[in-house]
Amino acid sequence: MRKGSDLTDRLVGGDTSLLRRINAAVTLRALRDGQAVTLTQLVGDTGLSRPTVEGVIEGLMESRLVAEVEQSQDGGRQRGRPARWFRFRAEAGHSLGIEIGVHTIRVVLADLAGEQIGSHTRAVTETMDAEERLGAARGAVAELLRKAGVSRDSLWAVGVGTPGIIDGDGSVRLGTAMPGWTGLDLGARLRRSFRCPVLIENDANLAAIAEHWQGAAVGMGDVVFVLAGLSPGAGSLINGRLHRGFGGAAGEIGALHLLGQQATPERLLSTTGKPLDPLDEAAVARVLTLAREGDEVARVAMDRFLRRLVHDVAALVLAIDPQLVVIGGWAAGLNDVLEPLREQLARYCLRAPEVALSTLGEDVVALGALRLALDQVEEQLFAVDQPVSARG
Amino acid sequence: MRKGSDLTDRLVGGDTSLLRRINAAVTLRALRDGQAVTLTQLVGDTGLSRPTVEGVIEGLMESRLVAEVEQSQDGGRQRGRPARWFRFRAEAGHSLGIEIGVHTIRVVLADLAGEQIGSHTRAVTETMDAEERLGAARGAVAELLRKAGVSRDSLWAVGVGTPGIIDGDGSVRLGTAMPGWTGLDLGARLRRSFRCPVLIENDANLAAIAEHWQGAAVGMGDVVFVLAGLSPGAGSLINGRLHRGFGGAAGEIGALHLLGQQATPERLLSTTGKPLDPLDEAAVARVLTLAREGDEVARVAMDRFLRRLVHDVAALVLAIDPQLVVIGGWAAGLNDVLEPLREQLARYCLRAPEVALSTLGEDVVALGALRLALDQVEEQLFAVDQPVSARG
């Protein structure tokens, strides 16, 4: 069964008449803010006739997307027949955001209105092969659904974030951070576990979306999110929309240092002369702590690393000219990063952007994945400008 | 008088009724490809009633945008009253593209259909102040109009390209290549010379638009144009639309080398140990010629310069992930640039783009400026989706 028609079925009970679907979407829009409203208000808000709204509400109640509510208003009783009040049942369905990372699987669960219901984190190792990692992700999802008492059939959409270049169909074109990731058809593999749409996206891209949704970039449409690490990646919003690039590789700035014949970050940040393991975040954290405590060798290493980061961020800023740069990843723990970055960007960029630290912490990728899923849900629930066949 | 209403007047003779304007636009669209068509064909193509089309055609003939043509078809005479044939008079108005550069003022003139009628080039010097340069630009325009026998009142729109960061209102926020350019309200100054809209844009941005219009990037929506010079700048199209950046500074990648504490291009390309003058294209050309002739010192300088260019282009490519990179500016004369660039980008970029040389040569910026003006003209002539008040 096609996912799109599956969702449409839930909306209008198998009646795929375009007009009826549009009327349902218009009515749900008027209900989406969660407030209970009367039939009369709905007629006013939607511009539909009273009998049409009554029919639509009837259908939406059957598919359990709308509920009638008891209302004892302060304003006292209406004269005549008491008004009937209705509300959108955001609990009628759910969406999931999943991060599949090098060291962590993180899952967040929300209702149809995006209200977060729960989350679950599972540690994984950098050496796990793709099967083990996928198994861990499935396990984390099952655990969260069980804890929250939510049925898998109640899921309307799943968003997934992971490092690497992701093709439009959800396969991993290039993913060097985790064994077996390059070439994996991640979308197809995960779609077997769910009956709803599963959307795959690069982790830094989702982080940009998350910060725009509820983090440091709320209200700003031109944003670069830098997932700062030993191999930095970035995600960009342009005019409020994700910029994936022609081949999904936009923002993969990590390779830039290879060109300058300059040392890699894992060398720059080393205090021993031996390069750090690029995936060993704990070793990096030790250097940062030493630097903060005044250790001279660590401080010099940190300076070298910062210069590298400034260069990468400057390249992004000069190319894209965003309003705001958000710094995330483990470097976001460092207030020490912010000031040098601001100073250097102001010095070298023709128009310096604002610079802020991520406010969403370790949840940022999973939250972006959840937002991706919610966009899918909202398009199904509320969009009125496309024929059904163009979706899902 | 506002420019928008001025143009509307030309279209519908002062009758600003929205419906009449839309009907005129719909009819002009059906005529825009330049072929003569009959009234009956127009009725079919537009979906308007015959009396409406007759009224619209009457008005468009009065404003001289449409002409009746004598037609002696091979197919012989129609029975009854002979059909009347009409065509769009692309010669009813004109548009200009102007490049105001360091060494050159270049002006191209086209009719309303974008057919090029003439061009004029005037040499200027890098030391000219803003008044002299503006005077030279005005002189070049006057000379071209005189040669072409086109009246200034016949201009519908003017596009202008110039180096620097250009604000949305057409003032130069930062323009270090030419004396007195930073802070100049170029839009306001030039608008005094014309009674039509004057649009100002960064030169590399216009070059990207021009290559997309009729150069190396036809049919490609994700394009980076690199105006390669001692201080390289770039313009990007994303999904077929110009990406200006939040503050109009996108693509100003030239500052990147300052960060790496690496030498500037004018040092890299020097064969004497003394830096080249960044604006002295002739000195650069001499080094390139020497390198091609096998001069060892020049060859080493050229290699250094190429490495720099690769680094800048790689930064753009990693940030934006375009389908195609077009190399223009004086480096476009060098086939020597293309192969190393392709090779290095393929080596370092996670997804390597196609690389091509500009095909529009020295006209590229002026042609992009002309396209900008034509977009404005076409919006006035053919757009039916916006109220008149939102334009001009």
PDB file of N, CA and C in Angstrom, chain A residues 231-292:
ATOM      1  N   SER A 231      36.103  16.361  12.319  1.00  0.00           N
ATOM      2  CA  SER A 231      35.781  16.484  10.911  1.00  0.00           C
ATOM      3  C   SER A 231      34.482  17.266  10.800  1.00  0.00           C
ATOM      4  N   PRO A 232      34.582  18.596  10.714  1.00  0.00           N
ATOM      5  CA  PRO A 232      33.376  19.419  10.814  1.00  0.00           C
ATOM      6  C   PRO A 232      32.468  19.280   9.607  1.00  0.00           C
ATOM      7  N   GLY A 233      31.181  19.293   9.851  1.00  0.00           N
ATOM      8  CA  GLY A 233      30.191  19.332   8.793  1.00  0.00           C
ATOM      9  C   GLY A 233      29.245  20.480   9.083  1.00  0.00           C
ATOM     10  N   ALA A 234      28.486  20.897   8.087  1.00  0.00           N
ATOM     11  CA  ALA A 234      27.594  22.021   8.287  1.00  0.00           C
ATOM     12  C   ALA A 234      26.284  21.788   7.553  1.00  0.00           C
ATOM     13  N   GLY A 235      25.233  22.408   8.039  1.00  0.00           N
ATOM     14  CA  GLY A 235      23.944  22.415   7.365  1.00  0.00           C
ATOM     15  C   GLY A 235      23.503  23.852   7.193  1.00  0.00           C
ATOM     16  N   SER A 236      22.849  24.153   6.082  1.00  0.00           N
ATOM     17  CA  SER A 236      22.455  25.538   5.827  1.00  0.00           C
ATOM     18  C   SER A 236      20.979  25.657   5.513  1.00  0.00           C
ATOM     19  N   LEU A 237      20.378  26.703   6.045  1.00  0.00           N
ATOM     20  CA  LEU A 237      19.049  27.115   5.599  1.00  0.00           C
ATOM     21  C   LEU A 237      19.214  28.387   4.776  1.00  0.00           C
ATOM     22  N   ILE A 238      18.554  28.425   3.641  1.00  0.00           N
ATOM     23  CA  ILE A 238      18.551  29.618   2.800  1.00  0.00           C
ATOM     24  C   ILE A 238      17.091  30.005   2.587  1.00  0.00           C
ATOM     25  N   ASN A 239      16.750  31.224   2.938  1.00  0.00           N
ATOM     26  CA  ASN A 239      15.345  31.656   2.909  1.00  0.00           C
ATOM     27  C   ASN A 239      14.449  30.682   3.680  1.00  0.00           C
ATOM     28  N   GLY A 240      14.949  30.175   4.797  1.00  0.00           N
ATOM     29  CA  GLY A 240      14.148  29.308   5.659  1.00  0.00           C
ATOM     30  C   GLY A 240      14.034  27.872   5.186  1.00  0.00           C
ATOM     31  N   ARG A 241      14.661  27.547   4.050  1.00  0.00           N
ATOM     32  CA  ARG A 241      14.567  26.178   3.543  1.00  0.00           C
ATOM     33  C   ARG A 241      15.933  25.510   3.550  1.00  0.00           C
ATOM     34  N   LEU A 242      15.950  24.213   3.831  1.00  0.00           N
ATOM     35  CA  LEU A 242      17.193  23.457   3.849  1.00  0.00           C
ATOM     36  C   LEU A 242      17.863  23.522   2.481  1.00  0.00           C
ATOM     37  N   HIS A 243      19.165  23.852   2.478  1.00  0.00           N
ATOM     38  CA  HIS A 243      19.927  23.801   1.237  1.00  0.00           C
ATOM     39  C   HIS A 243      20.740  22.519   1.220  1.00  0.00           C
ATOM     40  N   ARG A 244      20.298  21.512   0.456  1.00  0.00           N
ATOM     41  CA  ARG A 244      20.988  20.221   0.427  1.00  0.00           C
ATOM     42  C   ARG A 244      22.158  20.212  -0.558  1.00  0.00           C
ATOM     43  N   GLY A 245      22.110  21.102  -1.549  1.00  0.00           N
ATOM     44  CA  GLY A 245      23.093  21.050  -2.625  1.00  0.00           C
ATOM     45  C   GLY A 245      22.616  20.137  -3.729  1.00  0.00           C
ATOM     46  N   PHE A 246      23.287  20.235  -4.872  1.00  0.00           N
ATOM     47  CA  PHE A 246      22.850  19.451  -6.031  1.00  0.00           C
ATOM     48  C   PHE A 246      22.910  17.960  -5.750  1.00  0.00           C
ATOM     49  N   GLY A 247      23.944  17.517  -5.021  1.00  0.00           N
ATOM     50  CA  GLY A 247      24.082  16.085  -4.737  1.00  0.00           C
ATOM     51  C   GLY A 247      23.969  15.767  -3.260  1.00  0.00           C
ATOM     52  N   GLY A 248      23.365  16.639  -2.478  1.00  0.00           N
ATOM     53  CA  GLY A 248      23.196  16.384  -1.047  1.00  0.00           C
ATOM     54  C   GLY A 248      24.453  16.594  -0.229  1.00  0.00           C
ATOM     55  N   ALA A 249      25.491  17.178  -0.819  1.00  0.00           N
ATOM     56  CA  ALA A 249      26.781  17.282  -0.132  1.00  0.00           C
ATOM     57  C   ALA A 249      27.092  18.696   0.362  1.00  0.00           C
ATOM     58  N   ALA A 250      26.146  19.608   0.294  1.00  0.00           N
ATOM     59  CA  ALA A 250      26.418  20.983   0.723  1.00  0.00           C
ATOM     60  C   ALA A 250      26.834  21.009   2.189  1.00  0.00           C
ATOM     61  N   GLY A 251      27.857  21.795   2.494  1.00  0.00           N
ATOM     62  CA  GLY A 251      28.286  21.976   3.875  1.00  0.00           C
ATOM     63  C   GLY A 251      29.323  20.984   4.357  1.00  0.00           C
ATOM     64  N   GLU A 252      29.696  20.036   3.518  1.00  0.00           N
ATOM     65  CA  GLU A 252      30.683  19.031   3.951  1.00  0.00           C
ATOM     66  C   GLU A 252      32.083  19.622   3.830  1.00  0.00           C
ATOM     67  N   ILE A 253      32.322  20.593   4.686  1.00  0.00           N
ATOM     68  CA  ILE A 253      33.503  21.454   4.588  1.00  0.00           C
ATOM     69  C   ILE A 253      34.763  20.780   5.129  1.00  0.00           C
ATOM     70  N   GLY A 254      34.590  19.606   5.739  1.00  0.00           N
ATOM     71  CA  GLY A 254      35.706  18.943   6.419  1.00  0.00           C
ATOM     72  C   GLY A 254      36.917  18.685   5.545  1.00  0.00           C
ATOM     73  N   ALA A 255      36.693  18.555   4.235  1.00  0.00           N
ATOM     74  CA  ALA A 255      37.815  18.216   3.358  1.00  0.00           C
ATOM     75  C   ALA A 255      38.700  19.420   3.040  1.00  0.00           C
ATOM     76  N   LEU A 256      38.261  20.610   3.424  1.00  0.00           N
ATOM     77  CA  LEU A 256      38.973  21.822   2.996  1.00  0.00           C
ATOM     78  C   LEU A 256      40.416  21.850   3.489  1.00  0.00           C
ATOM     79  N   HIS A 257      40.631  21.342   4.706  1.00  0.00           N
ATOM     80  CA  HIS A 257      41.997  21.420   5.246  1.00  0.00           C
ATOM     81  C   HIS A 257      42.966  20.510   4.496  1.00  0.00           C
ATOM     82  N   LEU A 258      42.428  19.500   3.824  1.00  0.00           N
ATOM     83  CA  LEU A 258      43.307  18.600   3.078  1.00  0.00           C
ATOM     84  C   LEU A 258      44.010  19.339   1.942  1.00  0.00           C
ATOM     85  N   LEU A 259      43.311  20.350   1.409  1.00  0.00           N
ATOM     86  CA  LEU A 259      43.817  21.074   0.263  1.00  0.00           C
ATOM     87  C   LEU A 259      44.983  21.968   0.572  1.00  0.00           C
ATOM     88  N   GLY A 260      44.907  22.599   1.729  1.00  0.00           N
ATOM     89  CA  GLY A 260      45.944  23.566   2.065  1.00  0.00           C
ATOM     90  C   GLY A 260      47.235  22.867   2.450  1.00  0.00           C
ATOM     91  N   GLN A 261      47.282  21.553   2.317  1.00  0.00           N
ATOM     92  CA  GLN A 261      48.426  20.781   2.775  1.00  0.00           C
ATOM     93  C   GLN A 261      48.708  21.096   4.240  1.00  0.00           C
ATOM     94  N   GLN A 262      47.631  21.488   4.934  1.00  0.00           N
ATOM     95  CA  GLN A 262      47.782  21.777   6.352  1.00  0.00           C
ATOM     96  C   GLN A 262      47.459  20.517   7.137  1.00  0.00           C
ATOM     97  N   ALA A 263      47.818  20.512   8.393  1.00  0.00           N
ATOM     98  CA  ALA A 263      47.600  19.332   9.220  1.00  0.00           C
ATOM     99  C   ALA A 263      46.108  19.135   9.475  1.00  0.00           C
ATOM    100  N   THR A 264      45.727  17.910   9.716  1.00  0.00           N
ATOM    101  CA  THR A 264      44.341  17.599  10.035  1.00  0.00           C
ATOM    102  C   THR A 264      44.045  18.037  11.469  1.00  0.00           C
ATOM    103  N   PRO A 265      42.764  18.240  11.799  1.00  0.00           N
ATOM    104  CA  PRO A 265      42.403  18.631  13.155  1.00  0.00           C
ATOM    105  C   PRO A 265      42.909  17.653  14.218  1.00  0.00           C
ATOM    106  N   GLU A 266      42.913  16.352  13.879  1.00  0.00           N
ATOM    107  CA  GLU A 266      43.344  15.416  14.912  1.00  0.00           C
ATOM    108  C   GLU A 266      44.835  15.560  15.221  1.00  0.00           C
ATOM    109  N   ARG A 267      45.589  16.100  14.273  1.00  0.00           N
ATOM    110  CA  ARG A 267      46.988  16.430  14.573  1.00  0.00           C
ATOM    111  C   ARG A 267      47.081  17.752  15.311  1.00  0.00           C
ATOM    112  N   LEU A 268      46.313  18.708  14.842  1.00  0.00           N
ATOM    113  CA  LEU A 268      46.372  20.050  15.435  1.00  0.00           C
ATOM    114  C   LEU A 268      46.072  19.993  16.926  1.00  0.00           C
ATOM    115  N   LEU A 269      45.110  19.133  17.285  1.00  0.00           N
ATOM    116  CA  LEU A 269      44.622  19.119  18.652  1.00  0.00           C
ATOM    117  C   LEU A 269      45.408  18.141  19.533  1.00  0.00           C
ATOM    118  N   SER A 270      46.387  17.508  18.964  1.00  0.00           N
ATOM    119  CA  SER A 270      47.161  16.534  19.742  1.00  0.00           C
ATOM    120  C   SER A 270      48.163  17.237  20.672  1.00  0.00           C
ATOM    121  N   THR A 271      48.342  16.696  21.858  1.00  0.00           N
ATOM    122  CA  THR A 271      49.338  17.255  22.782  1.00  0.00           C
ATOM    123  C   THR A 271      50.548  16.332  22.888  1.00  0.00           C
ATOM    124  N   THR A 272      50.531  15.247  22.113  1.00  0.00           N
ATOM    125  CA  THR A 272      51.582  14.245  22.265  1.00  0.00           C
ATOM    126  C   THR A 272      52.428  14.091  21.010  1.00  0.00           C
ATOM    127  N   GLY A 273      52.031  14.805  19.937  1.00  0.00           N
ATOM    128  CA  GLY A 273      52.714  14.584  18.669  1.00  0.00           C
ATOM    129  C   GLY A 273      52.059  13.458  17.885  1.00  0.00           C
ATOM    130  N   LYS A 274      51.361  12.552  18.587  1.00  0.00           N
ATOM    131  CA  LYS A 274      50.623  11.485  17.900  1.00  0.00           C
ATOM    132  C   LYS A 274      49.204  11.985  17.638  1.00  0.00           C
ATOM    133  N   PRO A 275      48.657  11.815  16.426  1.00  0.00           N
ATOM    134  CA  PRO A 275      47.302  12.336  16.175  1.00  0.00           C
ATOM    135  C   PRO A 275      46.281  11.665  17.082  1.00  0.00           C
ATOM    136  N   LEU A 276      45.241  12.423  17.449  1.00  0.00           N
ATOM    137  CA  LEU A 276      44.118  11.849  18.185  1.00  0.00           C
ATOM    138  C   LEU A 276      43.318  10.941  17.265  1.00  0.00           C
ATOM    139  N   ASP A 277      42.590  10.025  17.859  1.00  0.00           N
ATOM    140  CA  ASP A 277      41.622   9.237  17.096  1.00  0.00           C
ATOM    141  C   ASP A 277      40.455  10.163  16.746  1.00  0.00           C
ATOM    142  N   PRO A 278      40.128  10.314  15.458  1.00  0.00           N
ATOM    143  CA  PRO A 278      39.100  11.298  15.063  1.00  0.00           C
ATOM    144  C   PRO A 278      37.742  11.042  15.726  1.00  0.00           C
ATOM    145  N   LEU A 279      37.497   9.821  16.146  1.00  0.00           N
ATOM    146  CA  LEU A 279      36.183   9.535  16.721  1.00  0.00           C
ATOM    147  C   LEU A 279      36.207   9.494  18.241  1.00  0.00           C
ATOM    148  N   ASP A 280      37.372   9.727  18.835  1.00  0.00           N
ATOM    149  CA  ASP A 280      37.495   9.609  20.282  1.00  0.00           C
ATOM    150  C   ASP A 280      37.172  10.943  20.955  1.00  0.00           C
ATOM    151  N   GLU A 281      35.888  11.173  21.191  1.00  0.00           N
ATOM    152  CA  GLU A 281      35.461  12.454  21.760  1.00  0.00           C
ATOM    153  C   GLU A 281      36.015  12.659  23.167  1.00  0.00           C
ATOM    154  N   ALA A 282      36.214  11.560  23.888  1.00  0.00           N
ATOM    155  CA  ALA A 282      36.728  11.670  25.255  1.00  0.00           C
ATOM    156  C   ALA A 282      38.147  12.237  25.252  1.00  0.00           C
ATOM    157  N   ALA A 283      38.968  11.779  24.303  1.00  0.00           N
ATOM    158  CA  ALA A 283      40.344  12.278  24.218  1.00  0.00           C
ATOM    159  C   ALA A 283      40.333  13.772  23.912  1.00  0.00           C
ATOM    160  N   VAL A 284      39.407  14.172  23.026  1.00  0.00           N
ATOM    161  CA  VAL A 284      39.285  15.590  22.700  1.00  0.00           C
ATOM    162  C   VAL A 284      38.888  16.381  23.938  1.00  0.00           C
ATOM    163  N   ALA A 285      37.912  15.838  24.669  1.00  0.00           N
ATOM    164  CA  ALA A 285      37.434  16.530  25.869  1.00  0.00           C
ATOM    165  C   ALA A 285      38.575  16.713  26.866  1.00  0.00           C
ATOM    166  N   ARG A 286      39.469  15.712  26.967  1.00  0.00           N
ATOM    167  CA  ARG A 286      40.601  15.817  27.899  1.00  0.00           C
ATOM    168  C   ARG A 286      41.507  16.989  27.513  1.00  0.00           C
ATOM    169  N   VAL A 287      41.763  17.140  26.208  1.00  0.00           N
ATOM    170  CA  VAL A 287      42.615  18.246  25.763  1.00  0.00           C
ATOM    171  C   VAL A 287      41.957  19.588  26.106  1.00  0.00           C
ATOM    172  N   LEU A 288      40.643  19.653  25.869  1.00  0.00           N
ATOM    173  CA  LEU A 288      39.935  20.908  26.130  1.00  0.00           C
ATOM    174  C   LEU A 288      39.988  21.249  27.619  1.00  0.00           C
ATOM    175  N   THR A 289      39.803  20.231  28.456  1.00  0.00           N
ATOM    176  CA  THR A 289      39.836  20.456  29.903  1.00  0.00           C
ATOM    177  C   THR A 289      41.221  20.924  30.331  1.00  0.00           C
ATOM    178  N   LEU A 290      42.250  20.252  29.837  1.00  0.00           N
ATOM    179  CA  LEU A 290      43.629  20.651  30.143  1.00  0.00           C
ATOM    180  C   LEU A 290      43.868  22.107  29.743  1.00  0.00           C
ATOM    181  N   ALA A 291      43.388  22.450  28.541  1.00  0.00           N
ATOM    182  CA  ALA A 291      43.605  23.816  28.053  1.00  0.00           C
ATOM    183  C   ALA A 291      42.946  24.818  28.983  1.00  0.00           C
ATOM    184  N   ARG A 292      41.744  24.467  29.428  1.00  0.00           N
ATOM    185  CA  ARG A 292      41.017  25.382  30.302  1.00  0.00           C
ATOM    186  C   ARG A 292      41.719  25.517  31.653  1.00  0.00           C
TER     187      ARG A 292
END
